[in-house]
Amino acid sequence: QHYLRYINEGYTEEQAFYLAEIKTTQQILADYGVQGIYMPTMLINSLLSMIVLPHEKAKSNNPDRVFSGKYSVFEKQMGITPTIFSPIKSCENGKVCYNNRVTSIFINKLRNGIAHQNISVSIVDDYDFEITIKNKYQNRNCNKCKNNTCKEKGLRKENGGVIDFEIKVNVSKLKRLADYIANAYIKAIEQEH
């Protein structure tokens, strides 16, 4: 770990912790390579470290600053398109309010899907898999809702909630997402320094 190195460079202890964790995670992923037998496991573990751990801190500061830019540009650069991305912000008595489709909301929905274990996996071989990550918007009235607003948007109900985000990625796409997320956090911490 490089905690003290970053502290000696003038970063706060919190910044040093996140920088060291993210950069060490990047190095682990680089050392094992996309085709390594440990890559699928390393990617899942790394995403927990790179998305869930720093996300709450970034969210409290300003997630739009960390994951800035237009979603359409992000989608094109990453070559990754979710099968569902109609991010629900709120729902009152069947009246749905949607978030804008921006990069920070994409990352938030991805983070929620991972953190809440809304994940399913299809094994290709020892080195590859396809993982589906979903976010389920829930409030206490979803089960009772008779409004077709969500259905008209192409969303489906599942276990008392509405799937408003779903993405299917293989190992190489998951690695691209992990790299993007890590670099965005590092850039934000370094700019804050």
PDB file of C-alpha atoms in Angstrom:
ATOM      1  CA  GLN A   1       0.000   0.000   0.000  1.00  0.00           C
ATOM      2  CA  HIS A   2       1.076   3.559  -0.615  1.00  0.00           C
ATOM      3  CA  TYR A   3      -0.893   5.361   2.078  1.00  0.00           C
ATOM      4  CA  LEU A   4       2.069   7.182   3.599  1.00  0.00           C
ATOM      5  CA  ARG A   5       3.422   8.167   0.203  1.00  0.00           C
ATOM      6  CA  TYR A   6       0.195  10.035  -0.564  1.00  0.00           C
ATOM      7  CA  ILE A   7       0.068  11.588   2.889  1.00  0.00           C
ATOM      8  CA  ASN A   8       3.649  12.806   2.383  1.00  0.00           C
ATOM      9  CA  GLU A   9       2.508  14.326  -0.920  1.00  0.00           C
ATOM     10  CA  GLY A  10      -0.053  16.396   1.011  1.00  0.00           C
ATOM     11  CA  TYR A  11      -3.208  14.331   0.546  1.00  0.00           C
ATOM     12  CA  THR A  12      -5.559  13.940   3.482  1.00  0.00           C
ATOM     13  CA  GLU A  13      -5.704  10.522   5.136  1.00  0.00           C
ATOM     14  CA  GLU A  14      -9.040   9.842   3.452  1.00  0.00           C
ATOM     15  CA  GLN A  15      -7.724  10.840   0.021  1.00  0.00           C
ATOM     16  CA  ALA A  16      -4.585   8.742   0.585  1.00  0.00           C
ATOM     17  CA  PHE A  17      -6.711   5.727   1.502  1.00  0.00           C
ATOM     18  CA  TYR A  18      -8.885   5.953  -1.615  1.00  0.00           C
ATOM     19  CA  LEU A  19      -5.957   6.654  -3.949  1.00  0.00           C
ATOM     20  CA  ALA A  20      -3.985   3.701  -2.595  1.00  0.00           C
ATOM     21  CA  GLU A  21      -6.961   1.351  -2.736  1.00  0.00           C
ATOM     22  CA  ILE A  22      -7.920   2.322  -6.273  1.00  0.00           C
ATOM     23  CA  LYS A  23      -4.383   2.308  -7.680  1.00  0.00           C
ATOM     24  CA  THR A  24      -3.559  -1.013  -5.993  1.00  0.00           C
ATOM     25  CA  THR A  25      -6.744  -2.492  -7.429  1.00  0.00           C
ATOM     26  CA  GLN A  26      -5.783  -1.229 -10.890  1.00  0.00           C
ATOM     27  CA  GLN A  27      -2.350  -2.831 -10.523  1.00  0.00           C
ATOM     28  CA  ILE A  28      -3.864  -6.163  -9.477  1.00  0.00           C
ATOM     29  CA  LEU A  29      -6.128  -6.124 -12.526  1.00  0.00           C
ATOM     30  CA  ALA A  30      -3.193  -5.238 -14.796  1.00  0.00           C
ATOM     31  CA  ASP A  31      -1.040  -8.010 -13.317  1.00  0.00           C
ATOM     32  CA  TYR A  32      -3.647 -10.692 -13.928  1.00  0.00           C
ATOM     33  CA  GLY A  33      -4.770  -9.499 -17.374  1.00  0.00           C
ATOM     34  CA  VAL A  34      -8.194  -9.868 -18.942  1.00  0.00           C
ATOM     35  CA  GLN A  35      -7.622 -13.493 -19.983  1.00  0.00           C
ATOM     36  CA  GLY A  36      -6.176 -14.638 -16.652  1.00  0.00           C
ATOM     37  CA  ILE A  37      -8.028 -17.404 -14.855  1.00  0.00           C
ATOM     38  CA  TYR A  38      -8.489 -15.129 -11.820  1.00  0.00           C
ATOM     39  CA  MET A  39      -9.781 -12.136 -13.789  1.00  0.00           C
ATOM     40  CA  PRO A  40     -13.516 -12.743 -13.341  1.00  0.00           C
ATOM     41  CA  THR A  41     -13.121 -13.006  -9.566  1.00  0.00           C
ATOM     42  CA  MET A  42     -10.696 -10.090  -9.453  1.00  0.00           C
ATOM     43  CA  LEU A  43     -13.088  -7.906 -11.442  1.00  0.00           C
ATOM     44  CA  ILE A  44     -16.038  -8.611  -9.155  1.00  0.00           C
ATOM     45  CA  ASN A  45     -13.912  -7.959  -6.058  1.00  0.00           C
ATOM     46  CA  SER A  46     -12.399  -4.871  -7.665  1.00  0.00           C
ATOM     47  CA  LEU A  47     -15.767  -3.413  -8.562  1.00  0.00           C
ATOM     48  CA  LEU A  48     -16.797  -3.698  -4.941  1.00  0.00           C
ATOM     49  CA  SER A  49     -13.640  -1.818  -3.976  1.00  0.00           C
ATOM     50  CA  MET A  50     -13.865   0.759  -6.759  1.00  0.00           C
ATOM     51  CA  ILE A  51     -17.586   1.387  -6.909  1.00  0.00           C
ATOM     52  CA  VAL A  52     -19.198   0.672  -3.575  1.00  0.00           C
ATOM     53  CA  LEU A  53     -16.443   1.875  -1.254  1.00  0.00           C
ATOM     54  CA  PRO A  54     -15.693   5.351  -2.688  1.00  0.00           C
ATOM     55  CA  HIS A  55     -19.127   5.948  -4.214  1.00  0.00           C
ATOM     56  CA  GLU A  56     -20.860   7.116  -1.060  1.00  0.00           C
ATOM     57  CA  LYS A  57     -18.091   9.623  -0.385  1.00  0.00           C
ATOM     58  CA  ALA A  58     -18.183  10.894  -3.952  1.00  0.00           C
ATOM     59  CA  LYS A  59     -21.976  11.086  -3.852  1.00  0.00           C
ATOM     60  CA  SER A  60     -21.881  13.266  -0.745  1.00  0.00           C
ATOM     61  CA  ASN A  61     -19.351  15.592  -2.383  1.00  0.00           C
ATOM     62  CA  ASN A  62     -20.681  15.769  -5.937  1.00  0.00           C
ATOM     63  CA  PRO A  63     -21.007  12.660  -8.150  1.00  0.00           C
ATOM     64  CA  ASP A  64     -21.545  14.794 -11.263  1.00  0.00           C
ATOM     65  CA  ARG A  65     -18.017  16.133 -10.813  1.00  0.00           C
ATOM     66  CA  VAL A  66     -16.506  12.638 -10.559  1.00  0.00           C
ATOM     67  CA  PHE A  67     -18.490  11.121 -13.423  1.00  0.00           C
ATOM     68  CA  SER A  68     -18.992  14.172 -15.591  1.00  0.00           C
ATOM     69  CA  GLY A  69     -19.814  14.477 -19.216  1.00  0.00           C
ATOM     70  CA  LYS A  70     -22.672  13.512 -21.417  1.00  0.00           C
ATOM     71  CA  TYR A  71     -23.931   9.991 -21.122  1.00  0.00           C
ATOM     72  CA  SER A  72     -24.039   9.578 -24.919  1.00  0.00           C
ATOM     73  CA  VAL A  73     -20.286  10.315 -25.118  1.00  0.00           C
ATOM     74  CA  PHE A  74     -19.557   7.899 -22.249  1.00  0.00           C
ATOM     75  CA  GLU A  75     -21.647   5.177 -23.912  1.00  0.00           C
ATOM     76  CA  LYS A  76     -19.877   5.640 -27.250  1.00  0.00           C
ATOM     77  CA  GLN A  77     -16.385   5.681 -25.702  1.00  0.00           C
ATOM     78  CA  MET A  78     -17.070   2.616 -23.562  1.00  0.00           C
ATOM     79  CA  GLY A  79     -18.909   0.630 -26.230  1.00  0.00           C
ATOM     80  CA  ILE A  80     -21.285  -0.506 -23.516  1.00  0.00           C
ATOM     81  CA  THR A  81     -25.026  -0.012 -23.767  1.00  0.00           C
ATOM     82  CA  PRO A  82     -27.467  -1.007 -21.044  1.00  0.00           C
ATOM     83  CA  THR A  83     -30.509  -3.005 -22.087  1.00  0.00           C
ATOM     84  CA  ILE A  84     -32.600  -0.816 -19.739  1.00  0.00           C
ATOM     85  CA  PHE A  85     -31.739   2.714 -18.630  1.00  0.00           C
ATOM     86  CA  SER A  86     -34.824   4.699 -17.615  1.00  0.00           C
ATOM     87  CA  PRO A  87     -33.633   5.829 -14.189  1.00  0.00           C
ATOM     88  CA  ILE A  88     -36.491   6.441 -11.793  1.00  0.00           C
ATOM     89  CA  LYS A  89     -35.952   9.322  -9.398  1.00  0.00           C
ATOM     90  CA  SER A  90     -39.226   9.059  -7.504  1.00  0.00           C
ATOM     91  CA  CYS A  91     -42.759   7.779  -7.718  1.00  0.00           C
ATOM     92  CA  GLU A  92     -45.758   9.220  -5.896  1.00  0.00           C
ATOM     93  CA  ASN A  93     -49.087   7.433  -6.312  1.00  0.00           C
ATOM     94  CA  GLY A  94     -48.098   6.030  -9.709  1.00  0.00           C
ATOM     95  CA  LYS A  95     -46.726   9.337 -10.993  1.00  0.00           C
ATOM     96  CA  VAL A  96     -43.135   8.531 -11.997  1.00  0.00           C
ATOM     97  CA  CYS A  97     -40.379  11.147 -12.143  1.00  0.00           C
ATOM     98  CA  TYR A  98     -37.262  10.088 -14.059  1.00  0.00           C
ATOM     99  CA  ASN A  99     -33.654  11.202 -13.635  1.00  0.00           C
ATOM    100  CA  ASN A 100     -31.764  12.503 -16.621  1.00  0.00           C
ATOM    101  CA  ARG A 101     -29.670   9.912 -18.456  1.00  0.00           C
ATOM    102  CA  VAL A 102     -26.261  11.161 -17.374  1.00  0.00           C
ATOM    103  CA  THR A 103     -23.031   9.323 -16.600  1.00  0.00           C
ATOM    104  CA  SER A 104     -23.261   9.879 -12.842  1.00  0.00           C
ATOM    105  CA  ILE A 105     -26.751   8.304 -12.748  1.00  0.00           C
ATOM    106  CA  PHE A 106     -25.508   5.367 -14.865  1.00  0.00           C
ATOM    107  CA  ILE A 107     -22.687   4.752 -12.359  1.00  0.00           C
ATOM    108  CA  ASN A 108     -25.105   5.154  -9.429  1.00  0.00           C
ATOM    109  CA  LYS A 109     -27.506   2.560 -10.859  1.00  0.00           C
ATOM    110  CA  LEU A 110     -24.578   0.219 -11.596  1.00  0.00           C
ATOM    111  CA  ARG A 111     -23.311   0.675  -8.045  1.00  0.00           C
ATOM    112  CA  ASN A 112     -26.746  -0.019  -6.577  1.00  0.00           C
ATOM    113  CA  GLY A 113     -27.105  -3.204  -8.598  1.00  0.00           C
ATOM    114  CA  ILE A 114     -23.743  -4.484  -7.388  1.00  0.00           C
ATOM    115  CA  ALA A 115     -24.192  -3.369  -3.778  1.00  0.00           C
ATOM    116  CA  HIS A 116     -27.661  -4.914  -3.538  1.00  0.00           C
ATOM    117  CA  GLN A 117     -26.498  -8.094  -5.270  1.00  0.00           C
ATOM    118  CA  ASN A 118     -28.915  -7.789  -8.158  1.00  0.00           C
ATOM    119  CA  ILE A 119     -26.510  -9.829 -10.246  1.00  0.00           C
ATOM    120  CA  SER A 120     -26.896 -12.931 -12.370  1.00  0.00           C
ATOM    121  CA  VAL A 121     -24.114 -14.744 -14.186  1.00  0.00           C
ATOM    122  CA  SER A 122     -23.905 -16.910 -17.273  1.00  0.00           C
ATOM    123  CA  ILE A 123     -20.630 -18.864 -17.457  1.00  0.00           C
ATOM    124  CA  VAL A 124     -18.945 -19.031 -20.863  1.00  0.00           C
ATOM    125  CA  ASP A 125     -15.738 -20.774 -19.780  1.00  0.00           C
ATOM    126  CA  ASP A 126     -13.068 -20.538 -17.062  1.00  0.00           C
ATOM    127  CA  TYR A 127     -11.950 -17.154 -18.387  1.00  0.00           C
ATOM    128  CA  ASP A 128     -15.180 -15.503 -19.399  1.00  0.00           C
ATOM    129  CA  PHE A 129     -18.735 -14.980 -18.261  1.00  0.00           C
ATOM    130  CA  GLU A 130     -21.627 -12.675 -18.970  1.00  0.00           C
ATOM    131  CA  ILE A 131     -22.866 -10.820 -15.947  1.00  0.00           C
ATOM    132  CA  THR A 132     -26.208  -9.046 -15.757  1.00  0.00           C
ATOM    133  CA  ILE A 133     -26.451  -6.206 -13.250  1.00  0.00           C
ATOM    134  CA  LYS A 134     -29.865  -4.708 -12.487  1.00  0.00           C
ATOM    135  CA  ASN A 135     -31.114  -1.861 -10.357  1.00  0.00           C
ATOM    136  CA  LYS A 136     -34.539  -2.244  -8.851  1.00  0.00           C
ATOM    137  CA  TYR A 137     -36.377   0.932  -7.901  1.00  0.00           C
ATOM    138  CA  GLN A 138     -38.637   0.228  -4.953  1.00  0.00           C
ATOM    139  CA  ASN A 139     -41.045   2.132  -2.831  1.00  0.00           C
ATOM    140  CA  ARG A 140     -43.820   0.904  -0.601  1.00  0.00           C
ATOM    141  CA  ASN A 141     -46.487   1.380  -3.291  1.00  0.00           C
ATOM    142  CA  CYS A 142     -44.863  -0.482  -6.212  1.00  0.00           C
ATOM    143  CA  ASN A 143     -46.774  -3.703  -5.495  1.00  0.00           C
ATOM    144  CA  LYS A 144     -50.112  -1.888  -5.432  1.00  0.00           C
ATOM    145  CA  CYS A 145     -49.497   0.321  -8.468  1.00  0.00           C
ATOM    146  CA  LYS A 146     -51.950  -0.147 -11.336  1.00  0.00           C
ATOM    147  CA  ASN A 147     -50.508   2.689 -13.424  1.00  0.00           C
ATOM    148  CA  ASN A 148     -48.902   1.609 -16.717  1.00  0.00           C
ATOM    149  CA  THR A 149     -46.359   4.452 -16.811  1.00  0.00           C
ATOM    150  CA  CYS A 150     -43.404   2.154 -16.083  1.00  0.00           C
ATOM    151  CA  LYS A 151     -44.635  -0.521 -18.486  1.00  0.00           C
ATOM    152  CA  GLU A 152     -45.055   2.099 -21.237  1.00  0.00           C
ATOM    153  CA  LYS A 153     -41.377   3.008 -20.765  1.00  0.00           C
ATOM    154  CA  GLY A 154     -40.423  -0.635 -21.310  1.00  0.00           C
ATOM    155  CA  LEU A 155     -39.787  -1.287 -17.627  1.00  0.00           C
ATOM    156  CA  ARG A 156     -40.899  -4.411 -15.820  1.00  0.00           C
ATOM    157  CA  LYS A 157     -41.932  -5.165 -12.287  1.00  0.00           C
ATOM    158  CA  GLU A 158     -39.904  -7.664 -10.332  1.00  0.00           C
ATOM    159  CA  ASN A 159     -40.216  -8.734  -6.692  1.00  0.00           C
ATOM    160  CA  GLY A 160     -42.002  -5.623  -5.472  1.00  0.00           C
ATOM    161  CA  GLY A 161     -40.014  -3.112  -7.515  1.00  0.00           C
ATOM    162  CA  VAL A 162     -39.368  -1.859 -11.040  1.00  0.00           C
ATOM    163  CA  ILE A 163     -36.194  -2.661 -12.981  1.00  0.00           C
ATOM    164  CA  ASP A 164     -35.032   0.760 -14.202  1.00  0.00           C
ATOM    165  CA  PHE A 165     -31.462  -0.259 -15.106  1.00  0.00           C
ATOM    166  CA  GLU A 166     -30.054  -3.450 -16.564  1.00  0.00           C
ATOM    167  CA  ILE A 167     -26.742  -4.093 -18.233  1.00  0.00           C
ATOM    168  CA  LYS A 168     -25.126  -7.256 -19.578  1.00  0.00           C
ATOM    169  CA  VAL A 169     -21.350  -7.297 -19.824  1.00  0.00           C
ATOM    170  CA  ASN A 170     -18.614  -9.848 -20.353  1.00  0.00           C
ATOM    171  CA  VAL A 171     -15.191  -9.814 -18.678  1.00  0.00           C
ATOM    172  CA  SER A 172     -13.554  -7.398 -21.140  1.00  0.00           C
ATOM    173  CA  LYS A 173     -16.436  -4.891 -20.920  1.00  0.00           C
ATOM    174  CA  LEU A 174     -16.465  -5.169 -17.143  1.00  0.00           C
ATOM    175  CA  LYS A 175     -12.719  -4.453 -17.176  1.00  0.00           C
ATOM    176  CA  ARG A 176     -13.310  -1.313 -19.290  1.00  0.00           C
ATOM    177  CA  LEU A 177     -15.936  -0.145 -16.801  1.00  0.00           C
ATOM    178  CA  ALA A 178     -13.611  -0.830 -13.865  1.00  0.00           C
ATOM    179  CA  ASP A 179     -10.789   1.137 -15.535  1.00  0.00           C
ATOM    180  CA  TYR A 180     -13.093   4.062 -16.312  1.00  0.00           C
ATOM    181  CA  ILE A 181     -14.425   4.186 -12.753  1.00  0.00           C
ATOM    182  CA  ALA A 182     -10.969   3.940 -11.190  1.00  0.00           C
ATOM    183  CA  ASN A 183      -9.541   6.689 -13.402  1.00  0.00           C
ATOM    184  CA  ALA A 184     -12.523   8.976 -12.741  1.00  0.00           C
ATOM    185  CA  TYR A 185     -12.064   8.665  -8.970  1.00  0.00           C
ATOM    186  CA  ILE A 186      -8.295   9.196  -9.194  1.00  0.00           C
ATOM    187  CA  LYS A 187      -8.762  12.293 -11.365  1.00  0.00           C
ATOM    188  CA  ALA A 188     -11.352  13.737  -8.970  1.00  0.00           C
ATOM    189  CA  ILE A 189      -9.163  13.138  -5.888  1.00  0.00           C
ATOM    190  CA  GLU A 190      -6.095  14.607  -7.581  1.00  0.00           C
ATOM    191  CA  GLN A 191      -8.048  17.692  -8.698  1.00  0.00           C
ATOM    192  CA  GLU A 192      -9.369  18.147  -5.164  1.00  0.00           C
ATOM    193  CA  HIS A 193      -5.813  17.975  -3.786  1.00  0.00           C
TER     194      HIS A 193
END
